[in-house]
Amino acid sequence: MSPHQIVKMLNSKGIKPLKNEEFCYESIWLILRQINYTGDSILQKTYRENHLTHKKKINRGQLPKYYVESTHPIIIEKEIF
């Protein structure tokens, strides 16, 4: 199913997300893009720029990211993902 089809199905069945009245395309797309469902993780997606302010920043190449396999149980197979 496409994200649009999933949104229509969930909303027609009256299934509600935690924070909104209905599901939207963006929320479903973000769920489907989560690499964590394959049992793997990407580390260092965010970092602390200053240890005093503790302000979190998105890592856009400032630091290396690490792809780690088999960090937790698999929800969906990698081939299907």
PDB file of N, CA, C and O in Angstrom:
ATOM      1  N   MET A   1       0.834  -1.191   0.000  1.00  0.00           N
ATOM      2  CA  MET A   1       0.000   0.000   0.000  1.00  0.00           C
ATOM      3  C   MET A   1       0.875   1.250   0.000  1.00  0.00           C
ATOM      4  O   MET A   1       1.933   1.268   0.614  1.00  0.00           O
ATOM      5  N   SER A   2       0.405   2.265  -0.667  1.00  0.00           N
ATOM      6  CA  SER A   2       1.119   3.541  -0.662  1.00  0.00           C
ATOM      7  C   SER A   2       0.788   4.308   0.619  1.00  0.00           C
ATOM      8  O   SER A   2      -0.205   3.999   1.289  1.00  0.00           O
ATOM      9  N   PRO A   3       1.592   5.305   0.958  1.00  0.00           N
ATOM     10  CA  PRO A   3       1.269   6.113   2.144  1.00  0.00           C
ATOM     11  C   PRO A   3      -0.126   6.739   2.074  1.00  0.00           C
ATOM     12  O   PRO A   3      -0.838   6.792   3.066  1.00  0.00           O
ATOM     13  N   HIS A   4      -0.541   7.186   0.880  1.00  0.00           N
ATOM     14  CA  HIS A   4      -1.873   7.779   0.734  1.00  0.00           C
ATOM     15  C   HIS A   4      -2.962   6.745   1.023  1.00  0.00           C
ATOM     16  O   HIS A   4      -3.964   7.060   1.676  1.00  0.00           O
ATOM     17  N   GLN A   5      -2.769   5.521   0.538  1.00  0.00           N
ATOM     18  CA  GLN A   5      -3.745   4.461   0.793  1.00  0.00           C
ATOM     19  C   GLN A   5      -3.800   4.101   2.267  1.00  0.00           C
ATOM     20  O   GLN A   5      -4.870   3.857   2.817  1.00  0.00           O
ATOM     21  N   ILE A   6      -2.658   4.082   2.925  1.00  0.00           N
ATOM     22  CA  ILE A   6      -2.607   3.779   4.358  1.00  0.00           C
ATOM     23  C   ILE A   6      -3.340   4.853   5.150  1.00  0.00           C
ATOM     24  O   ILE A   6      -4.117   4.552   6.058  1.00  0.00           O
ATOM     25  N   VAL A   7      -3.130   6.130   4.788  1.00  0.00           N
ATOM     26  CA  VAL A   7      -3.807   7.239   5.461  1.00  0.00           C
ATOM     27  C   VAL A   7      -5.321   7.093   5.322  1.00  0.00           C
ATOM     28  O   VAL A   7      -6.067   7.209   6.297  1.00  0.00           O
ATOM     29  N   LYS A   8      -5.792   6.841   4.091  1.00  0.00           N
ATOM     30  CA  LYS A   8      -7.233   6.696   3.860  1.00  0.00           C
ATOM     31  C   LYS A   8      -7.807   5.541   4.670  1.00  0.00           C
ATOM     32  O   LYS A   8      -8.881   5.655   5.261  1.00  0.00           O
ATOM     33  N   MET A   9      -7.087   4.392   4.699  1.00  0.00           N
ATOM     34  CA  MET A   9      -7.577   3.228   5.422  1.00  0.00           C
ATOM     35  C   MET A   9      -7.664   3.511   6.924  1.00  0.00           C
ATOM     36  O   MET A   9      -8.680   3.240   7.549  1.00  0.00           O
ATOM     37  N   LEU A  10      -6.603   4.077   7.507  1.00  0.00           N
ATOM     38  CA  LEU A  10      -6.590   4.347   8.946  1.00  0.00           C
ATOM     39  C   LEU A  10      -7.676   5.355   9.330  1.00  0.00           C
ATOM     40  O   LEU A  10      -8.384   5.173  10.319  1.00  0.00           O
ATOM     41  N   ASN A  11      -7.813   6.419   8.550  1.00  0.00           N
ATOM     42  CA  ASN A  11      -8.811   7.441   8.855  1.00  0.00           C
ATOM     43  C   ASN A  11     -10.231   6.919   8.663  1.00  0.00           C
ATOM     44  O   ASN A  11     -11.126   7.259   9.432  1.00  0.00           O
ATOM     45  N   SER A  12     -10.462   6.067   7.651  1.00  0.00           N
ATOM     46  CA  SER A  12     -11.811   5.522   7.435  1.00  0.00           C
ATOM     47  C   SER A  12     -12.206   4.552   8.545  1.00  0.00           C
ATOM     48  O   SER A  12     -13.392   4.420   8.860  1.00  0.00           O
ATOM     49  N   LYS A  13     -11.225   3.884   9.145  1.00  0.00           N
ATOM     50  CA  LYS A  13     -11.509   2.967  10.253  1.00  0.00           C
ATOM     51  C   LYS A  13     -11.608   3.691  11.593  1.00  0.00           C
ATOM     52  O   LYS A  13     -11.880   3.066  12.610  1.00  0.00           O
ATOM     53  N   GLY A  14     -11.364   4.990  11.605  1.00  0.00           N
ATOM     54  CA  GLY A  14     -11.465   5.767  12.837  1.00  0.00           C
ATOM     55  C   GLY A  14     -10.279   5.606  13.761  1.00  0.00           C
ATOM     56  O   GLY A  14     -10.352   5.966  14.931  1.00  0.00           O
ATOM     57  N   ILE A  15      -9.175   5.108  13.250  1.00  0.00           N
ATOM     58  CA  ILE A  15      -7.963   4.966  14.055  1.00  0.00           C
ATOM     59  C   ILE A  15      -7.295   6.328  14.136  1.00  0.00           C
ATOM     60  O   ILE A  15      -7.053   6.972  13.128  1.00  0.00           O
ATOM     61  N   LYS A  16      -7.001   6.770  15.355  1.00  0.00           N
ATOM     62  CA  LYS A  16      -6.456   8.110  15.560  1.00  0.00           C
ATOM     63  C   LYS A  16      -5.004   8.042  16.035  1.00  0.00           C
ATOM     64  O   LYS A  16      -4.659   7.196  16.841  1.00  0.00           O
ATOM     65  N   PRO A  17      -4.172   8.963  15.546  1.00  0.00           N
ATOM     66  CA  PRO A  17      -2.805   9.060  16.066  1.00  0.00           C
ATOM     67  C   PRO A  17      -2.809   9.680  17.451  1.00  0.00           C
ATOM     68  O   PRO A  17      -3.839  10.153  17.936  1.00  0.00           O
ATOM     69  N   LEU A  18      -1.669   9.686  18.097  1.00  0.00           N
ATOM     70  CA  LEU A  18      -1.581  10.202  19.467  1.00  0.00           C
ATOM     71  C   LEU A  18      -1.899  11.684  19.582  1.00  0.00           C
ATOM     72  O   LEU A  18      -2.584  12.109  20.502  1.00  0.00           O
ATOM     73  N   LYS A  19      -1.403  12.513  18.668  1.00  0.00           N
ATOM     74  CA  LYS A  19      -1.485  13.958  18.857  1.00  0.00           C
ATOM     75  C   LYS A  19      -2.506  14.668  17.974  1.00  0.00           C
ATOM     76  O   LYS A  19      -2.835  15.805  18.230  1.00  0.00           O
ATOM     77  N   ASN A  20      -2.997  14.046  16.916  1.00  0.00           N
ATOM     78  CA  ASN A  20      -3.907  14.715  15.983  1.00  0.00           C
ATOM     79  C   ASN A  20      -5.225  13.966  15.891  1.00  0.00           C
ATOM     80  O   ASN A  20      -5.378  12.878  16.430  1.00  0.00           O
ATOM     81  N   GLU A  21      -6.156  14.566  15.161  1.00  0.00           N
ATOM     82  CA  GLU A  21      -7.455  13.928  14.958  1.00  0.00           C
ATOM     83  C   GLU A  21      -7.406  12.861  13.880  1.00  0.00           C
ATOM     84  O   GLU A  21      -8.152  11.887  13.917  1.00  0.00           O
ATOM     85  N   GLU A  22      -6.546  13.073  12.867  1.00  0.00           N
ATOM     86  CA  GLU A  22      -6.427  12.124  11.761  1.00  0.00           C
ATOM     87  C   GLU A  22      -4.958  11.946  11.400  1.00  0.00           C
ATOM     88  O   GLU A  22      -4.117  12.793  11.693  1.00  0.00           O
ATOM     89  N   PHE A  23      -4.681  10.816  10.716  1.00  0.00           N
ATOM     90  CA  PHE A  23      -3.344  10.607  10.171  1.00  0.00           C
ATOM     91  C   PHE A  23      -3.179  11.479   8.937  1.00  0.00           C
ATOM     92  O   PHE A  23      -4.138  11.801   8.245  1.00  0.00           O
ATOM     93  N   CYS A  24      -1.936  11.862   8.640  1.00  0.00           N
ATOM     94  CA  CYS A  24      -1.640  12.596   7.420  1.00  0.00           C
ATOM     95  C   CYS A  24      -0.497  11.878   6.689  1.00  0.00           C
ATOM     96  O   CYS A  24       0.181  11.014   7.242  1.00  0.00           O
ATOM     97  N   TYR A  25      -0.318  12.241   5.442  1.00  0.00           N
ATOM     98  CA  TYR A  25       0.696  11.607   4.600  1.00  0.00           C
ATOM     99  C   TYR A  25       2.082  11.681   5.238  1.00  0.00           C
ATOM    100  O   TYR A  25       2.817  10.707   5.267  1.00  0.00           O
ATOM    101  N   GLU A  26       2.446  12.846   5.761  1.00  0.00           N
ATOM    102  CA  GLU A  26       3.786  13.048   6.311  1.00  0.00           C
ATOM    103  C   GLU A  26       4.059  12.134   7.498  1.00  0.00           C
ATOM    104  O   GLU A  26       5.162  11.596   7.629  1.00  0.00           O
ATOM    105  N   SER A  27       3.079  11.949   8.363  1.00  0.00           N
ATOM    106  CA  SER A  27       3.297  11.098   9.537  1.00  0.00           C
ATOM    107  C   SER A  27       3.496   9.641   9.127  1.00  0.00           C
ATOM    108  O   SER A  27       4.350   8.950   9.669  1.00  0.00           O
ATOM    109  N   ILE A  28       2.724   9.174   8.151  1.00  0.00           N
ATOM    110  CA  ILE A  28       2.894   7.800   7.665  1.00  0.00           C
ATOM    111  C   ILE A  28       4.237   7.653   6.969  1.00  0.00           C
ATOM    112  O   ILE A  28       4.946   6.668   7.167  1.00  0.00           O
ATOM    113  N   TRP A  29       4.624   8.633   6.163  1.00  0.00           N
ATOM    114  CA  TRP A  29       5.903   8.578   5.458  1.00  0.00           C
ATOM    115  C   TRP A  29       7.070   8.522   6.447  1.00  0.00           C
ATOM    116  O   TRP A  29       8.017   7.767   6.255  1.00  0.00           O
ATOM    117  N   LEU A  30       6.994   9.289   7.528  1.00  0.00           N
ATOM    118  CA  LEU A  30       8.055   9.259   8.533  1.00  0.00           C
ATOM    119  C   LEU A  30       8.131   7.888   9.217  1.00  0.00           C
ATOM    120  O   LEU A  30       9.223   7.391   9.505  1.00  0.00           O
ATOM    121  N   ILE A  31       6.989   7.280   9.480  1.00  0.00           N
ATOM    122  CA  ILE A  31       6.971   5.950  10.082  1.00  0.00           C
ATOM    123  C   ILE A  31       7.615   4.938   9.141  1.00  0.00           C
ATOM    124  O   ILE A  31       8.436   4.113   9.549  1.00  0.00           O
ATOM    125  N   LEU A  32       7.270   4.986   7.861  1.00  0.00           N
ATOM    126  CA  LEU A  32       7.779   4.016   6.887  1.00  0.00           C
ATOM    127  C   LEU A  32       9.271   4.179   6.618  1.00  0.00           C
ATOM    128  O   LEU A  32       9.918   3.233   6.174  1.00  0.00           O
ATOM    129  N   ARG A  33       9.827   5.333   6.881  1.00  0.00           N
ATOM    130  CA  ARG A  33      11.245   5.573   6.632  1.00  0.00           C
ATOM    131  C   ARG A  33      12.150   5.206   7.797  1.00  0.00           C
ATOM    132  O   ARG A  33      13.366   5.337   7.688  1.00  0.00           O
ATOM    133  N   GLN A  34      11.604   4.752   8.907  1.00  0.00           N
ATOM    134  CA  GLN A  34      12.399   4.445  10.098  1.00  0.00           C
ATOM    135  C   GLN A  34      13.248   3.191   9.885  1.00  0.00           C
ATOM    136  O   GLN A  34      12.727   2.089   9.816  1.00  0.00           O
ATOM    137  N   ILE A  35      14.548   3.349   9.795  1.00  0.00           N
ATOM    138  CA  ILE A  35      15.472   2.234   9.605  1.00  0.00           C
ATOM    139  C   ILE A  35      15.472   1.308  10.822  1.00  0.00           C
ATOM    140  O   ILE A  35      15.801   0.126  10.719  1.00  0.00           O
ATOM    141  N   ASN A  36      15.044   1.813  11.977  1.00  0.00           N
ATOM    142  CA  ASN A  36      15.049   1.023  13.207  1.00  0.00           C
ATOM    143  C   ASN A  36      14.161  -0.205  13.113  1.00  0.00           C
ATOM    144  O   ASN A  36      14.394  -1.185  13.812  1.00  0.00           O
ATOM    145  N   TYR A  37      13.125  -0.174  12.261  1.00  0.00           N
ATOM    146  CA  TYR A  37      12.238  -1.327  12.134  1.00  0.00           C
ATOM    147  C   TYR A  37      12.954  -2.543  11.544  1.00  0.00           C
ATOM    148  O   TYR A  37      12.484  -3.655  11.669  1.00  0.00           O
ATOM    149  N   THR A  38      14.097  -2.341  10.898  1.00  0.00           N
ATOM    150  CA  THR A  38      14.849  -3.456  10.317  1.00  0.00           C
ATOM    151  C   THR A  38      15.802  -4.095  11.322  1.00  0.00           C
ATOM    152  O   THR A  38      16.500  -5.044  10.990  1.00  0.00           O
ATOM    153  N   GLY A  39      15.837  -3.574  12.543  1.00  0.00           N
ATOM    154  CA  GLY A  39      16.733  -4.105  13.563  1.00  0.00           C
ATOM    155  C   GLY A  39      18.083  -3.421  13.589  1.00  0.00           C
ATOM    156  O   GLY A  39      18.943  -3.759  14.403  1.00  0.00           O
ATOM    157  N   ASP A  40      18.286  -2.458  12.700  1.00  0.00           N
ATOM    158  CA  ASP A  40      19.546  -1.723  12.626  1.00  0.00           C
ATOM    159  C   ASP A  40      19.353  -0.305  13.160  1.00  0.00           C
ATOM    160  O   ASP A  40      18.229   0.145  13.347  1.00  0.00           O
ATOM    161  N   SER A  41      20.461   0.382  13.395  1.00  0.00           N
ATOM    162  CA  SER A  41      20.401   1.749  13.898  1.00  0.00           C
ATOM    163  C   SER A  41      21.445   2.622  13.212  1.00  0.00           C
ATOM    164  O   SER A  41      22.489   2.138  12.786  1.00  0.00           O
ATOM    165  N   ILE A  42      21.149   3.901  13.125  1.00  0.00           N
ATOM    166  CA  ILE A  42      22.129   4.892  12.692  1.00  0.00           C
ATOM    167  C   ILE A  42      22.451   5.725  13.923  1.00  0.00           C
ATOM    168  O   ILE A  42      21.568   6.333  14.523  1.00  0.00           O
ATOM    169  N   LEU A  43      23.716   5.734  14.294  1.00  0.00           N
ATOM    170  CA  LEU A  43      24.144   6.456  15.491  1.00  0.00           C
ATOM    171  C   LEU A  43      24.683   7.833  15.138  1.00  0.00           C
ATOM    172  O   LEU A  43      25.181   8.051  14.040  1.00  0.00           O
ATOM    173  N   GLN A  44      24.593   8.731  16.063  1.00  0.00           N
ATOM    174  CA  GLN A  44      25.104  10.090  15.986  1.00  0.00           C
ATOM    175  C   GLN A  44      24.358  10.918  14.930  1.00  0.00           C
ATOM    176  O   GLN A  44      24.944  11.706  14.207  1.00  0.00           O
ATOM    177  N   LYS A  45      23.001  10.754  14.879  1.00  0.00           N
ATOM    178  CA  LYS A  45      22.189  11.589  13.998  1.00  0.00           C
ATOM    179  C   LYS A  45      22.081  13.001  14.548  1.00  0.00           C
ATOM    180  O   LYS A  45      21.868  13.944  13.804  1.00  0.00           O
ATOM    181  N   THR A  46      22.219  13.133  15.865  1.00  0.00           N
ATOM    182  CA  THR A  46      22.248  14.450  16.502  1.00  0.00           C
ATOM    183  C   THR A  46      23.473  14.518  17.411  1.00  0.00           C
ATOM    184  O   THR A  46      24.077  13.495  17.730  1.00  0.00           O
ATOM    185  N   TYR A  47      23.811  15.715  17.810  1.00  0.00           N
ATOM    186  CA  TYR A  47      24.958  15.900  18.709  1.00  0.00           C
ATOM    187  C   TYR A  47      24.735  17.149  19.555  1.00  0.00           C
ATOM    188  O   TYR A  47      23.855  17.963  19.278  1.00  0.00           O
ATOM    189  N   ARG A  48      25.519  17.294  20.607  1.00  0.00           N
ATOM    190  CA  ARG A  48      25.484  18.476  21.474  1.00  0.00           C
ATOM    191  C   ARG A  48      26.601  19.415  21.043  1.00  0.00           C
ATOM    192  O   ARG A  48      27.779  19.064  21.106  1.00  0.00           O
ATOM    193  N   GLU A  49      26.218  20.597  20.592  1.00  0.00           N
ATOM    194  CA  GLU A  49      27.210  21.560  20.110  1.00  0.00           C
ATOM    195  C   GLU A  49      28.069  22.097  21.254  1.00  0.00           C
ATOM    196  O   GLU A  49      29.271  22.283  21.113  1.00  0.00           O
ATOM    197  N   ASN A  50      27.446  22.326  22.410  1.00  0.00           N
ATOM    198  CA  ASN A  50      28.144  22.910  23.541  1.00  0.00           C
ATOM    199  C   ASN A  50      27.745  22.141  24.794  1.00  0.00           C
ATOM    200  O   ASN A  50      26.564  22.002  25.090  1.00  0.00           O
ATOM    201  N   HIS A  51      28.697  21.648  25.526  1.00  0.00           N
ATOM    202  CA  HIS A  51      28.385  20.848  26.710  1.00  0.00           C
ATOM    203  C   HIS A  51      27.777  21.683  27.841  1.00  0.00           C
ATOM    204  O   HIS A  51      27.194  21.148  28.768  1.00  0.00           O
ATOM    205  N   LEU A  52      27.886  23.000  27.774  1.00  0.00           N
ATOM    206  CA  LEU A  52      27.309  23.856  28.809  1.00  0.00           C
ATOM    207  C   LEU A  52      25.823  24.154  28.561  1.00  0.00           C
ATOM    208  O   LEU A  52      25.013  24.146  29.477  1.00  0.00           O
ATOM    209  N   THR A  53      25.461  24.405  27.303  1.00  0.00           N
ATOM    210  CA  THR A  53      24.069  24.735  26.987  1.00  0.00           C
ATOM    211  C   THR A  53      23.227  23.487  26.724  1.00  0.00           C
ATOM    212  O   THR A  53      22.011  23.546  26.786  1.00  0.00           O
ATOM    213  N   HIS A  54      23.864  22.379  26.408  1.00  0.00           N
ATOM    214  CA  HIS A  54      23.184  21.109  26.104  1.00  0.00           C
ATOM    215  C   HIS A  54      22.219  21.229  24.926  1.00  0.00           C
ATOM    216  O   HIS A  54      21.251  20.492  24.844  1.00  0.00           O
ATOM    217  N   LYS A  55      22.459  22.149  24.032  1.00  0.00           N
ATOM    218  CA  LYS A  55      21.607  22.349  22.871  1.00  0.00           C
ATOM    219  C   LYS A  55      21.869  21.254  21.845  1.00  0.00           C
ATOM    220  O   LYS A  55      23.006  21.035  21.435  1.00  0.00           O
ATOM    221  N   LYS A  56      20.798  20.556  21.432  1.00  0.00           N
ATOM    222  CA  LYS A  56      20.915  19.455  20.479  1.00  0.00           C
ATOM    223  C   LYS A  56      20.841  19.996  19.052  1.00  0.00           C
ATOM    224  O   LYS A  56      20.022  20.853  18.753  1.00  0.00           O
ATOM    225  N   LYS A  57      21.730  19.504  18.182  1.00  0.00           N
ATOM    226  CA  LYS A  57      21.739  19.912  16.780  1.00  0.00           C
ATOM    227  C   LYS A  57      21.702  18.672  15.896  1.00  0.00           C
ATOM    228  O   LYS A  57      22.200  17.611  16.262  1.00  0.00           O
ATOM    229  N   ILE A  58      21.120  18.812  14.716  1.00  0.00           N
ATOM    230  CA  ILE A  58      21.091  17.724  13.740  1.00  0.00           C
ATOM    231  C   ILE A  58      22.457  17.632  13.081  1.00  0.00           C
ATOM    232  O   ILE A  58      23.045  18.643  12.683  1.00  0.00           O
ATOM    233  N   ASN A  59      22.976  16.413  12.973  1.00  0.00           N
ATOM    234  CA  ASN A  59      24.279  16.180  12.366  1.00  0.00           C
ATOM    235  C   ASN A  59      24.130  16.182  10.851  1.00  0.00           C
ATOM    236  O   ASN A  59      23.608  15.249  10.269  1.00  0.00           O
ATOM    237  N   ARG A  60      24.588  17.251  10.216  1.00  0.00           N
ATOM    238  CA  ARG A  60      24.532  17.372   8.757  1.00  0.00           C
ATOM    239  C   ARG A  60      25.939  17.295   8.178  1.00  0.00           C
ATOM    240  O   ARG A  60      26.317  18.090   7.319  1.00  0.00           O
ATOM    241  N   GLY A  61      26.710  16.347   8.686  1.00  0.00           N
ATOM    242  CA  GLY A  61      28.059  16.149   8.189  1.00  0.00           C
ATOM    243  C   GLY A  61      29.149  16.704   9.084  1.00  0.00           C
ATOM    244  O   GLY A  61      30.328  16.563   8.773  1.00  0.00           O
ATOM    245  N   GLN A  62      28.782  17.332  10.194  1.00  0.00           N
ATOM    246  CA  GLN A  62      29.791  17.863  11.099  1.00  0.00           C
ATOM    247  C   GLN A  62      30.572  16.732  11.769  1.00  0.00           C
ATOM    248  O   GLN A  62      31.757  16.858  12.030  1.00  0.00           O
ATOM    249  N   LEU A  63      29.885  15.620  12.064  1.00  0.00           N
ATOM    250  CA  LEU A  63      30.496  14.456  12.696  1.00  0.00           C
ATOM    251  C   LEU A  63      30.155  13.211  11.885  1.00  0.00           C
ATOM    252  O   LEU A  63      29.154  13.195  11.165  1.00  0.00           O
ATOM    253  N   PRO A  64      30.946  12.140  12.008  1.00  0.00           N
ATOM    254  CA  PRO A  64      30.597  10.915  11.282  1.00  0.00           C
ATOM    255  C   PRO A  64      29.358  10.249  11.884  1.00  0.00           C
ATOM    256  O   PRO A  64      29.102  10.357  13.080  1.00  0.00           O
ATOM    257  N   LYS A  65      28.568   9.597  11.012  1.00  0.00           N
ATOM    258  CA  LYS A  65      27.437   8.788  11.462  1.00  0.00           C
ATOM    259  C   LYS A  65      27.850   7.326  11.331  1.00  0.00           C
ATOM    260  O   LYS A  65      28.685   6.981  10.495  1.00  0.00           O
ATOM    261  N   TYR A  66      27.254   6.478  12.150  1.00  0.00           N
ATOM    262  CA  TYR A  66      27.611   5.062  12.164  1.00  0.00           C
ATOM    263  C   TYR A  66      26.369   4.209  11.967  1.00  0.00           C
ATOM    264  O   TYR A  66      25.371   4.399  12.656  1.00  0.00           O
ATOM    265  N   TYR A  67      26.436   3.281  11.019  1.00  0.00           N
ATOM    266  CA  TYR A  67      25.356   2.336  10.762  1.00  0.00           C
ATOM    267  C   TYR A  67      25.695   1.043  11.498  1.00  0.00           C
ATOM    268  O   TYR A  67      26.722   0.418  11.238  1.00  0.00           O
ATOM    269  N   VAL A  68      24.833   0.656  12.431  1.00  0.00           N
ATOM    270  CA  VAL A  68      25.085  -0.526  13.252  1.00  0.00           C
ATOM    271  C   VAL A  68      23.975  -1.535  13.000  1.00  0.00           C
ATOM    272  O   VAL A  68      22.789  -1.210  13.082  1.00  0.00           O
ATOM    273  N   GLU A  69      24.351  -2.769  12.672  1.00  0.00           N
ATOM    274  CA  GLU A  69      23.379  -3.821  12.372  1.00  0.00           C
ATOM    275  C   GLU A  69      23.033  -4.627  13.614  1.00  0.00           C
ATOM    276  O   GLU A  69      23.848  -4.770  14.528  1.00  0.00           O
ATOM    277  N   SER A  70      21.814  -5.135  13.636  1.00  0.00           N
ATOM    278  CA  SER A  70      21.308  -6.043  14.673  1.00  0.00           C
ATOM    279  C   SER A  70      21.406  -5.457  16.078  1.00  0.00           C
ATOM    280  O   SER A  70      21.877  -6.107  17.001  1.00  0.00           O
ATOM    281  N   THR A  71      20.934  -4.232  16.250  1.00  0.00           N
ATOM    282  CA  THR A  71      20.967  -3.615  17.570  1.00  0.00           C
ATOM    283  C   THR A  71      19.734  -3.942  18.401  1.00  0.00           C
ATOM    284  O   THR A  71      19.755  -3.747  19.616  1.00  0.00           O
ATOM    285  N   HIS A  72      18.666  -4.409  17.752  1.00  0.00           N
ATOM    286  CA  HIS A  72      17.433  -4.743  18.460  1.00  0.00           C
ATOM    287  C   HIS A  72      16.589  -5.680  17.584  1.00  0.00           C
ATOM    288  O   HIS A  72      16.933  -5.914  16.423  1.00  0.00           O
ATOM    289  N   PRO A  73      15.486  -6.231  18.106  1.00  0.00           N
ATOM    290  CA  PRO A  73      14.673  -7.182  17.317  1.00  0.00           C
ATOM    291  C   PRO A  73      14.108  -6.568  16.026  1.00  0.00           C
ATOM    292  O   PRO A  73      13.752  -5.395  15.992  1.00  0.00           O
ATOM    293  N   ILE A  74      14.031  -7.398  15.014  1.00  0.00           N
ATOM    294  CA  ILE A  74      13.535  -6.977  13.698  1.00  0.00           C
ATOM    295  C   ILE A  74      12.016  -6.944  13.697  1.00  0.00           C
ATOM    296  O   ILE A  74      11.363  -7.882  14.154  1.00  0.00           O
ATOM    297  N   ILE A  75      11.443  -5.855  13.174  1.00  0.00           N
ATOM    298  CA  ILE A  75      10.003  -5.751  13.020  1.00  0.00           C
ATOM    299  C   ILE A  75       9.614  -6.056  11.568  1.00  0.00           C
ATOM    300  O   ILE A  75       8.591  -6.667  11.311  1.00  0.00           O
ATOM    301  N   ILE A  76      10.455  -5.617  10.620  1.00  0.00           N
ATOM    302  CA  ILE A  76      10.210  -5.856   9.194  1.00  0.00           C
ATOM    303  C   ILE A  76      11.528  -6.257   8.542  1.00  0.00           C
ATOM    304  O   ILE A  76      12.580  -5.713   8.861  1.00  0.00           O
ATOM    305  N   GLU A  77      11.465  -7.230   7.643  1.00  0.00           N
ATOM    306  CA  GLU A  77      12.668  -7.707   6.969  1.00  0.00           C
ATOM    307  C   GLU A  77      13.248  -6.615   6.062  1.00  0.00           C
ATOM    308  O   GLU A  77      12.522  -5.820   5.487  1.00  0.00           O
ATOM    309  N   LYS A  78      14.572  -6.593   5.924  1.00  0.00           N
ATOM    310  CA  LYS A  78      15.247  -5.567   5.134  1.00  0.00           C
ATOM    311  C   LYS A  78      14.805  -5.589   3.673  1.00  0.00           C
ATOM    312  O   LYS A  78      14.696  -4.550   3.035  1.00  0.00           O
ATOM    313  N   GLU A  79      14.544  -6.769   3.109  1.00  0.00           N
ATOM    314  CA  GLU A  79      14.127  -6.875   1.718  1.00  0.00           C
ATOM    315  C   GLU A  79      12.779  -6.196   1.493  1.00  0.00           C
ATOM    316  O   GLU A  79      12.549  -5.559   0.473  1.00  0.00           O
ATOM    317  N   ILE A  80      11.873  -6.314   2.460  1.00  0.00           N
ATOM    318  CA  ILE A  80      10.560  -5.689   2.343  1.00  0.00           C
ATOM    319  C   ILE A  80      10.670  -4.193   2.589  1.00  0.00           C
ATOM    320  O   ILE A  80      10.022  -3.393   1.925  1.00  0.00           O
ATOM    321  N   PHE A  81      11.524  -3.800   3.536  1.00  0.00           N
ATOM    322  CA  PHE A  81      11.706  -2.392   3.866  1.00  0.00           C
ATOM    323  C   PHE A  81      12.204  -1.641   2.647  1.00  0.00           C
ATOM    324  O   PHE A  81      11.765  -0.591   2.315  1.00  0.00           O
TER     325      PHE A  81
END
